[in-house]
Coordinates of C-alpha atoms and ligand atoms in Angstrom, one line a residue:
X1 CA 87.5 149.2 50.4
X2 CA 84.7 147.3 52.3
X3 CA 85.9 143.9 51.0
X4 CA 88.7 144.0 53.6
X5 CA 86.1 143.6 56.3
X6 CA 85.6 140.0 55.2
X7 CA 89.1 139.0 56.2
X8 CA 88.8 136.1 58.6
X9 CA 85.0 136.0 58.6
X10 CA 83.2 132.7 58.7
X11 CA 80.7 132.5 55.9
X12 CA 78.3 129.6 55.4
X13 CA 77.2 129.5 51.8
X14 CA 74.0 127.6 51.2
X15 CA 73.3 126.4 47.6
X16 CA 69.9 125.2 46.3
X17 CA 69.0 123.4 43.1
X18 CA 68.7 126.1 40.5
X19 CA 70.5 127.0 37.3
X20 CA 72.0 130.0 39.1
X21 CA 74.0 127.6 41.2
X22 CA 76.9 127.9 38.8
X23 CA 77.2 131.5 39.7
X24 CA 77.8 130.6 43.3
X25 CA 81.2 129.3 42.3
X26 CA 82.1 133.0 41.6
X27 CA 80.7 134.1 44.9
X28 CA 82.8 131.5 46.8
X29 CA 85.9 132.5 44.9
X30 CA 85.3 136.2 45.7
X31 CA 84.8 135.4 49.4
X32 CA 88.0 133.3 49.6
X33 CA 90.0 136.0 47.7
X34 CA 88.8 138.6 50.3
X35 CA 90.2 136.4 53.1
X36 CA 86.9 134.8 54.4
X37 CA 86.6 131.2 55.5
X38 CA 83.8 129.5 53.6
X39 CA 81.8 126.3 54.3
X40 CA 79.4 125.3 51.6
X41 CA 76.2 123.4 52.3
X42 CA 74.3 122.1 49.3
X43 CA 70.8 120.7 49.1
X44 CA 70.6 117.3 47.4
X45 CA 69.0 119.0 44.3
X46 CA 71.9 121.5 44.1
X47 CA 74.3 118.7 43.2
X48 CA 72.4 118.3 39.9
X49 CA 73.4 121.8 38.9
X50 CA 77.0 122.1 40.2
X51 CA 79.4 119.5 41.5
X52 CA 80.4 119.5 45.1
X53 CA 84.0 119.1 43.8
X54 CA 83.9 122.5 42.2
X55 CA 82.7 124.2 45.4
X56 CA 85.0 122.2 47.8
X57 CA 88.0 123.0 45.6
X58 CA 87.1 126.7 45.6
X59 CA 86.2 126.9 49.3
X60 CA 89.1 124.7 50.5
X61 CA 86.6 122.8 52.7
X62 CA 84.5 119.6 52.1
X63 CA 81.0 120.4 50.9
X64 CA 78.3 119.3 53.2
X65 CA 75.1 117.8 51.8
X66 CA 74.0 114.9 54.0
X67 CA 73.6 114.6 57.8
X68 CA 76.0 111.7 57.6
X69 CA 78.9 110.8 55.4
X70 CA 77.6 107.4 54.0
X71 CA 80.8 105.3 54.1
X72 CA 82.3 106.6 57.4
X73 CA 79.1 107.4 59.3
X74 CA 80.6 110.8 60.2
X75 CA 77.9 113.0 61.6
X76 CA 77.8 116.6 60.4
X77 CA 76.6 119.0 63.1
X78 CA 74.3 121.7 61.7
X79 CA 74.4 123.3 65.2
X80 CA 78.2 123.6 64.9
X81 CA 78.0 125.3 61.5
X82 CA 75.2 127.6 62.7
X83 CA 77.4 128.7 65.6
X84 CA 80.6 128.9 63.5
X85 CA 79.0 131.3 61.0
X86 CA 79.5 135.1 61.1
X87 CA 77.0 135.2 58.3
X88 CA 75.1 132.8 56.2
X89 CA 74.2 133.4 52.5
X90 CA 71.8 131.3 50.6
X91 CA 72.4 131.7 46.9
X92 CA 70.5 130.6 44.9
X93 CA 67.5 130.3 47.2
X94 CA 64.8 128.4 45.4
X95 CA 61.0 128.7 46.1
X96 CA 61.0 125.4 47.9
X97 CA 63.9 126.2 50.2
X98 CA 62.4 129.6 51.0
X99 CA 59.1 127.9 51.9
X100 CA 61.0 125.4 54.1
X101 CA 62.9 128.2 55.8
X102 CA 59.7 130.1 56.4
X103 CA 57.9 127.2 57.9
X104 CA 60.8 125.3 59.5
X105 CA 60.7 122.1 57.4
X106 CA 64.2 121.0 58.4
X107 CA 64.6 118.0 56.2
X108 CA 68.1 118.8 54.9
X109 CA 71.4 120.2 56.2
X110 CA 70.8 123.6 54.7
X111 CA 67.5 124.3 56.5
X112 CA 68.6 122.7 59.8
X113 CA 71.7 124.9 59.6
X114 CA 69.6 127.9 58.9
X115 CA 67.4 127.2 61.9
X116 CA 70.5 126.8 64.1
X117 CA 72.2 130.0 62.8
X118 CA 72.5 132.9 65.1
X119 CA 74.3 135.1 62.6
X120 CA 72.8 137.4 59.9
X121 CA 71.3 135.4 57.0
X122 CA 71.2 136.7 53.5
X123 CA 68.8 135.2 51.0
X124 CA 69.3 135.6 47.2
X125 CA 66.2 134.1 45.5
X126 CA 66.3 132.7 42.0
X127 CA 63.3 131.2 40.2
X128 CA 61.1 131.5 37.3
X129 CA 59.1 134.7 37.0
X130 CA 55.7 133.1 37.7
X131 CA 57.0 131.3 40.8
X132 CA 58.6 134.6 41.9
X133 CA 55.4 136.5 41.3
X134 CA 53.2 133.9 43.1
X135 CA 51.6 135.2 46.3
X136 CA 53.0 132.1 48.2
X137 CA 56.6 133.1 47.4
X138 CA 55.8 136.8 48.4
X139 CA 54.3 135.6 51.6
X140 CA 57.2 133.3 52.4
X141 CA 59.8 136.0 51.6
X142 CA 57.9 138.4 53.9
X143 CA 58.0 135.8 56.7
X144 CA 61.8 135.6 56.2
X145 CA 62.0 139.4 56.3
X146 CA 60.0 139.5 59.5
X147 CA 62.4 136.8 60.9
X148 CA 65.3 139.1 60.3
X149 CA 66.7 137.8 57.0
X150 CA 68.1 140.3 54.4
X151 CA 66.6 139.5 51.0
X152 CA 68.9 140.3 48.1
X153 CA 66.3 141.0 45.5
X154 CA 66.5 139.1 42.2
X155 CA 67.1 141.1 39.1
X156 CA 64.9 141.2 36.0
X157 CA 66.3 139.6 32.8
X158 CA 66.1 136.5 30.7
X159 CA 65.5 133.4 32.8
X160 CA 66.4 129.8 32.2
X161 CA 62.9 129.2 30.8
X162 CA 63.8 132.0 28.2
X163 CA 60.9 134.0 29.7
X164 CA 61.9 137.5 30.5
X165 CA 61.1 138.9 33.9
X166 CA 62.1 139.1 37.6
X167 CA 63.6 136.0 39.1
X168 CA 67.3 136.0 38.0
X169 CA 69.6 135.6 41.0
X170 CA 71.5 138.8 41.7
X171 CA 75.0 138.8 40.2
X172 CA 77.6 137.2 42.6
X173 CA 79.7 140.4 42.6
X174 CA 76.6 142.3 43.9
X175 CA 75.9 139.6 46.6
X176 CA 79.6 139.8 47.6
X177 CA 79.4 143.6 47.9
X178 CA 76.3 143.4 50.1
X179 CA 78.2 141.0 52.5
X180 CA 81.3 143.2 52.4
X181 CA 79.2 146.3 53.2
X182 CA 77.5 144.4 56.0
X183 CA 80.8 143.6 57.7
X184 CA 82.3 147.0 57.0
X185 CA 79.2 148.6 58.6
X186 CA 79.2 150.7 55.5
X187 CA 76.2 151.6 53.4
X188 CA 75.7 152.4 49.7
X189 CA 74.1 155.6 51.1
X190 CA 77.4 156.8 52.4
X191 CA 78.3 160.1 50.7
X192 CA 75.0 160.3 48.9
X193 CA 72.7 163.3 49.2
X194 CA 69.3 162.4 50.7
X195 CA 66.4 164.9 50.7
X196 CA 63.7 164.1 53.2
X197 CA 60.4 166.0 53.8
X198 CA 58.7 165.5 57.1
X199 CA 55.9 166.7 59.4
X200 CA 52.7 168.4 58.5
X201 CA 52.3 171.7 56.6
X202 CA 50.3 174.6 58.2
X203 CA 48.2 176.7 55.8
X204 CA 47.5 180.0 57.4
X205 CA 44.0 181.4 57.6
X206 CA 45.0 184.4 59.6
X207 CA 47.9 185.1 62.0
X208 CA 46.6 182.7 64.7
X209 CA 44.7 180.0 62.8
X210 CA 45.7 177.4 60.2
X211 CA 44.6 174.3 58.4
X212 CA 46.9 171.4 59.2
X213 CA 46.9 167.7 60.1
X214 CA 48.0 165.3 62.9
X215 CA 51.4 164.4 61.5
X216 CA 54.1 164.6 64.1
X217 CA 57.1 164.2 61.8
X218 CA 58.5 161.3 63.8
X219 CA 58.8 158.9 60.8
X220 CA 60.6 161.4 58.6
X221 CA 63.0 162.4 61.4
X222 CA 63.8 158.7 62.1
X223 CA 64.7 158.2 58.4
X224 CA 66.8 161.4 58.4
X225 CA 68.7 160.3 61.5
X226 CA 69.3 156.7 60.3
X227 CA 70.4 158.0 56.8
X228 CA 72.9 160.3 58.5
X229 CA 74.1 157.5 60.6
X230 CA 74.8 155.5 57.4
X231 CA 77.0 158.4 56.2
X232 CA 74.5 160.2 53.9
X233 CA 74.4 164.0 53.6
X234 CA 70.9 164.7 54.7
X235 CA 68.7 167.7 53.9
X236 CA 65.5 167.6 56.0
X237 CA 62.8 169.9 54.9
X238 CA 60.5 170.0 57.9
X239 CA 57.1 171.3 58.6
X240 CA 56.2 172.5 62.1
X241 CA 56.9 169.5 64.4
X242 CA 57.7 170.9 67.9
X243 CA 60.5 169.1 69.8
X244 CA 62.0 166.5 67.5
X245 CA 65.8 166.2 67.5
X246 CA 68.2 165.4 64.7
X247 CA 71.7 164.1 64.7
X248 CA 74.5 166.5 64.0
X249 CA 74.9 165.8 60.3
X250 CA 71.3 166.6 59.3
X251 CA 70.7 170.0 57.8
X252 CA 67.2 171.0 58.8
X253 CA 65.3 173.5 56.6
X254 CA 62.2 174.6 58.6
X255 CA 59.1 175.5 56.5
X256 CA 55.5 176.1 57.3
X257 CA 53.3 175.8 54.2
X258 CA 53.2 173.4 51.3
X259 CA 54.4 176.2 48.9
X260 CA 57.4 176.8 51.1
X261 CA 58.1 173.1 51.4
X262 CA 58.0 172.8 47.6
X263 CA 60.4 175.7 47.1
X264 CA 62.9 174.3 49.7
X265 CA 62.5 170.7 48.3
X266 CA 63.0 171.8 44.7
X267 CA 66.2 173.6 45.6
X268 CA 67.7 170.6 47.3
X269 CA 66.4 168.1 44.7
X270 CA 68.9 169.4 42.1
X271 CA 71.7 167.5 43.9
X272 CA 69.7 164.8 45.7
X273 CA 70.5 161.2 44.9
X274 CA 67.5 159.9 46.9
X275 CA 64.4 161.9 48.0
X276 CA 62.0 160.5 50.6
X277 CA 58.7 162.4 50.9
X278 CA 57.4 161.6 54.4
X279 CA 55.6 164.9 54.9
X280 CA 51.8 165.0 55.2
X281 CA 51.3 167.9 52.9
X282 CA 48.0 169.7 53.2
X283 CA 46.2 169.3 49.9
X284 CA 44.4 172.7 50.1
X285 CA 45.2 176.1 51.5
X286 CA 42.8 179.1 52.1
X287 CA 42.5 181.1 48.9
X288 CA 42.9 184.3 51.0
X289 CA 45.0 184.8 54.0
X290 CA 43.9 187.5 56.4
X291 CA 46.8 189.6 57.8
X292 CA 44.9 190.4 61.0
X293 CA 43.0 188.1 63.2
X294 CA 39.5 187.3 62.0
X295 CA 37.0 188.7 64.5
X296 CA 33.9 186.7 65.3
X297 CA 31.5 189.7 65.5
X298 CA 32.9 192.0 62.7
X299 CA 34.0 189.6 60.0
X300 CA 31.2 187.1 60.3
X301 CA 33.1 184.5 58.2
X302 CA 31.3 181.3 57.7
X303 CA 33.1 179.7 54.8
X304 CA 36.8 179.5 53.8
X305 CA 37.4 179.2 50.1
X306 CA 40.2 176.7 49.4
X307 CA 42.6 176.3 46.5
X308 CA 44.7 173.3 45.7
X309 CA 48.3 173.1 46.9
X310 CA 51.1 171.9 44.7
X311 CA 51.8 168.2 44.7
X312 CA 55.5 168.1 45.7
X313 CA 55.9 164.4 45.0
X314 CA 54.4 164.7 41.5
X315 CA 56.4 167.9 40.7
X316 CA 59.7 166.2 41.7
X317 CA 58.6 163.0 39.9
X318 CA 58.2 164.9 36.7
X319 CA 61.8 166.3 37.0
X320 CA 63.4 163.1 38.1
X321 CA 66.6 162.1 36.3
X322 CA 67.5 158.4 35.7
X323 CA 70.0 158.3 38.5
X324 CA 67.6 159.8 41.1
X325 CA 65.4 157.7 43.3
X326 CA 62.1 159.0 44.6
X327 CA 60.2 157.5 47.6
X328 CA 56.8 158.5 48.8
X329 CA 54.4 157.5 51.6
X330 CA 50.7 156.6 51.4
X331 CA 48.3 156.6 54.3
X332 CA 45.1 154.9 53.1
X333 CA 42.0 153.7 54.9
X334 CA 40.3 151.7 52.1
X335 CA 41.8 149.5 49.3
X336 CA 45.2 150.4 50.5
X337 CA 47.3 148.4 48.1
X338 CA 45.4 149.7 45.0
X339 CA 45.5 153.3 46.1
X340 CA 49.2 153.1 47.0
X341 CA 50.1 151.5 43.7
X342 CA 48.1 154.1 41.8
X343 CA 50.0 156.9 43.7
X344 CA 53.4 155.2 42.9
X345 CA 52.6 155.3 39.2
X346 CA 51.0 158.7 39.1
X347 CA 53.8 160.5 41.0
X348 CA 56.6 158.5 39.2
X349 CA 57.9 157.1 42.5
X350 CA 60.4 154.2 42.7
X351 CA 59.0 153.0 46.0
X352 CA 56.0 153.8 48.2
X353 CA 55.7 153.2 51.9
X354 CA 52.2 152.1 52.7
X355 CA 51.4 153.1 56.3
X356 CA 48.8 151.4 58.3
X357 CA 46.1 153.4 60.0
X358 CA 44.0 150.4 60.9
X359 CA 46.6 148.5 63.0
X360 CA 46.8 149.4 66.6
X361 CA 50.0 151.2 67.4
X362 CA 50.6 152.4 63.8
X363 CA 50.2 155.8 62.3
X364 CA 50.2 159.4 63.6
X365 CA 51.8 160.2 66.9
X366 CA 52.8 156.6 67.8
X367 CA 56.4 155.6 68.2
X368 CA 55.7 152.4 66.3
X369 CA 54.6 151.8 62.7
X370 CA 53.7 149.0 60.4
X371 CA 54.5 149.3 56.7
X372 CA 54.4 147.6 53.4
X373 CA 56.8 148.7 50.7
X374 CA 55.6 148.7 47.1
X375 CA 58.1 149.0 44.2
X376 CA 57.9 150.4 40.7
X377 CA 60.4 147.8 39.3
X378 CA 58.0 144.9 39.5
X379 CA 59.4 143.2 42.6
X380 CA 56.9 141.8 45.1
X381 CA 55.7 144.1 47.9
X382 CA 57.5 143.7 51.2
X383 CA 55.5 143.7 54.5
X384 CA 56.9 144.2 57.9
X385 CA 55.4 143.7 61.4
X386 CA 54.8 146.4 63.9
X387 CA 58.2 147.9 64.8
X388 CA 59.6 151.1 66.4
X389 CA 59.9 154.0 63.9
X390 CA 63.7 153.7 64.2
X391 CA 63.5 150.1 63.1
X392 CA 61.0 151.0 60.3
X393 CA 63.4 153.7 59.1
X394 CA 66.2 151.0 58.9
X395 CA 63.9 148.7 56.9
X396 CA 63.0 151.6 54.5
X397 CA 66.7 152.6 54.0
X398 CA 67.8 148.9 53.5
X399 CA 65.3 148.8 50.6
X400 CA 66.4 152.2 49.3
X401 CA 70.0 150.8 49.3
X402 CA 68.8 148.0 47.1
X403 CA 67.3 150.6 44.7
X404 CA 70.5 152.5 44.1
X405 CA 73.5 151.2 42.2
X406 CA 76.1 149.5 44.4
X407 CA 79.7 150.3 43.8
X408 CA 81.3 147.5 41.7
Ligands
CTP1 N1 52.6 164.6 48.7 C1 53.3 165.7 48.3 N2 52.7 166.9 48.1 C2 51.3 166.9 48.2 C3 50.6 165.8 48.6 C4 51.3 164.6 48.8 O1 54.5 165.6 48.2 N3 50.7 168.1 48.0 C5 53.4 163.3 48.9 C6 53.4 162.8 50.3 O2 54.5 163.3 51.0 C7 53.4 161.3 50.2 C8 52.7 161.1 48.8 O3 52.7 162.3 48.1 O4 54.8 160.9 50.0 C9 51.3 160.7 49.0 O5 50.6 161.6 49.8 P1 49.0 161.5 50.0 O6 48.5 162.6 50.8 O7 48.6 160.1 50.4 O8 48.6 161.7 48.4 P2 47.6 162.6 47.7 O9 48.0 162.7 46.3 O10 47.3 163.8 48.5 O11 46.3 161.6 47.7 P3 45.0 161.6 48.6 O12 43.9 161.9 47.6 O13 44.9 160.2 49.2 O14 45.1 162.7 49.7

């Protein structure tokens, strides 16, 4: 059980002023029960929502709010706490604290400790749905992501305002599980079956010529290798990619054409928990394939009639069961967000990875990529800076982990 991994770990729990602060009591109790040492920092506003006494009793440590204890003048060192921490979790994280963290406004103990923290920081936002949906919040959360924070996405449901939408802090049990998995080095993908398509497809014209594209397969292979490293059983349906290597646990099914890729993907899809469609599938194939080489003089061919290939993503999207997750890619040159969102809906995907072609160092053939993740469940898009494809694969899989049910 991954909770054992929390034994003896130093966890700083940051609490902001939001209704969800009462749930943080449960989080602290779970951490203490798992053998962790907990230091709680509250923002001044948090004290309006839950008493320091509750959290100090549960954590067994005084709760820190001020830089000084007023009557003794005792100085609380944010640097010390930042160095002491093996992880910091901010729950609930309000819009204003998220903004302060993103810009370095260090006017309270929580934000100064965050800035001094060398350990992994988890952020569990909680706010009203309009605040959550505001572009400012999305921008600030993306800044925190770029700075290395793990965002524990808020759930949808009834909010304190009685409005219904996304903004409710994730349940303390789920936050606890994310921390436990982090320390256990375990992933909710462990034991799951992942189907990944990668590379281009080649559509034969004759035995020596084909219609294809510039995809190298690097992104799909990076996802396959990282998923296998996280303990998933991986089936990689791969178009022709040349010399890419996979780790031992990946089963590679080599295919050439879109029709072959669809047949292989449909076979594996029956047992797939998560499917990631990273292949650049040719949209058309020649209506007729010549079984001998077309000769310039004799055949005099000037036009190739094309027919539409099957859309693998849309075909699987139409068959998808409730417990299956489907992730696609989109490579767009104009109106990227609109086109990617349209594809997400049309193909019944749960998430789409928007690839940048316009940024230097991103796209076909490069070892780096720059992506934005767009979700079907209404959460804000997540943008990442230019990273290696291995790092992008980790970002994509971290977000896929947040899409699948965590063990309770
Ligand atoms: N895809 C697929 N089968 C196809 C075409 C695309 O599975 N025949 C998948 C890709 O692997 C990717 C997503 O669908 O995950 C979007 O691919 P893209 O080529 O951008 O979509 P298209 O529907 O072909 O749209 P466009 O008109 O932009 O080419």
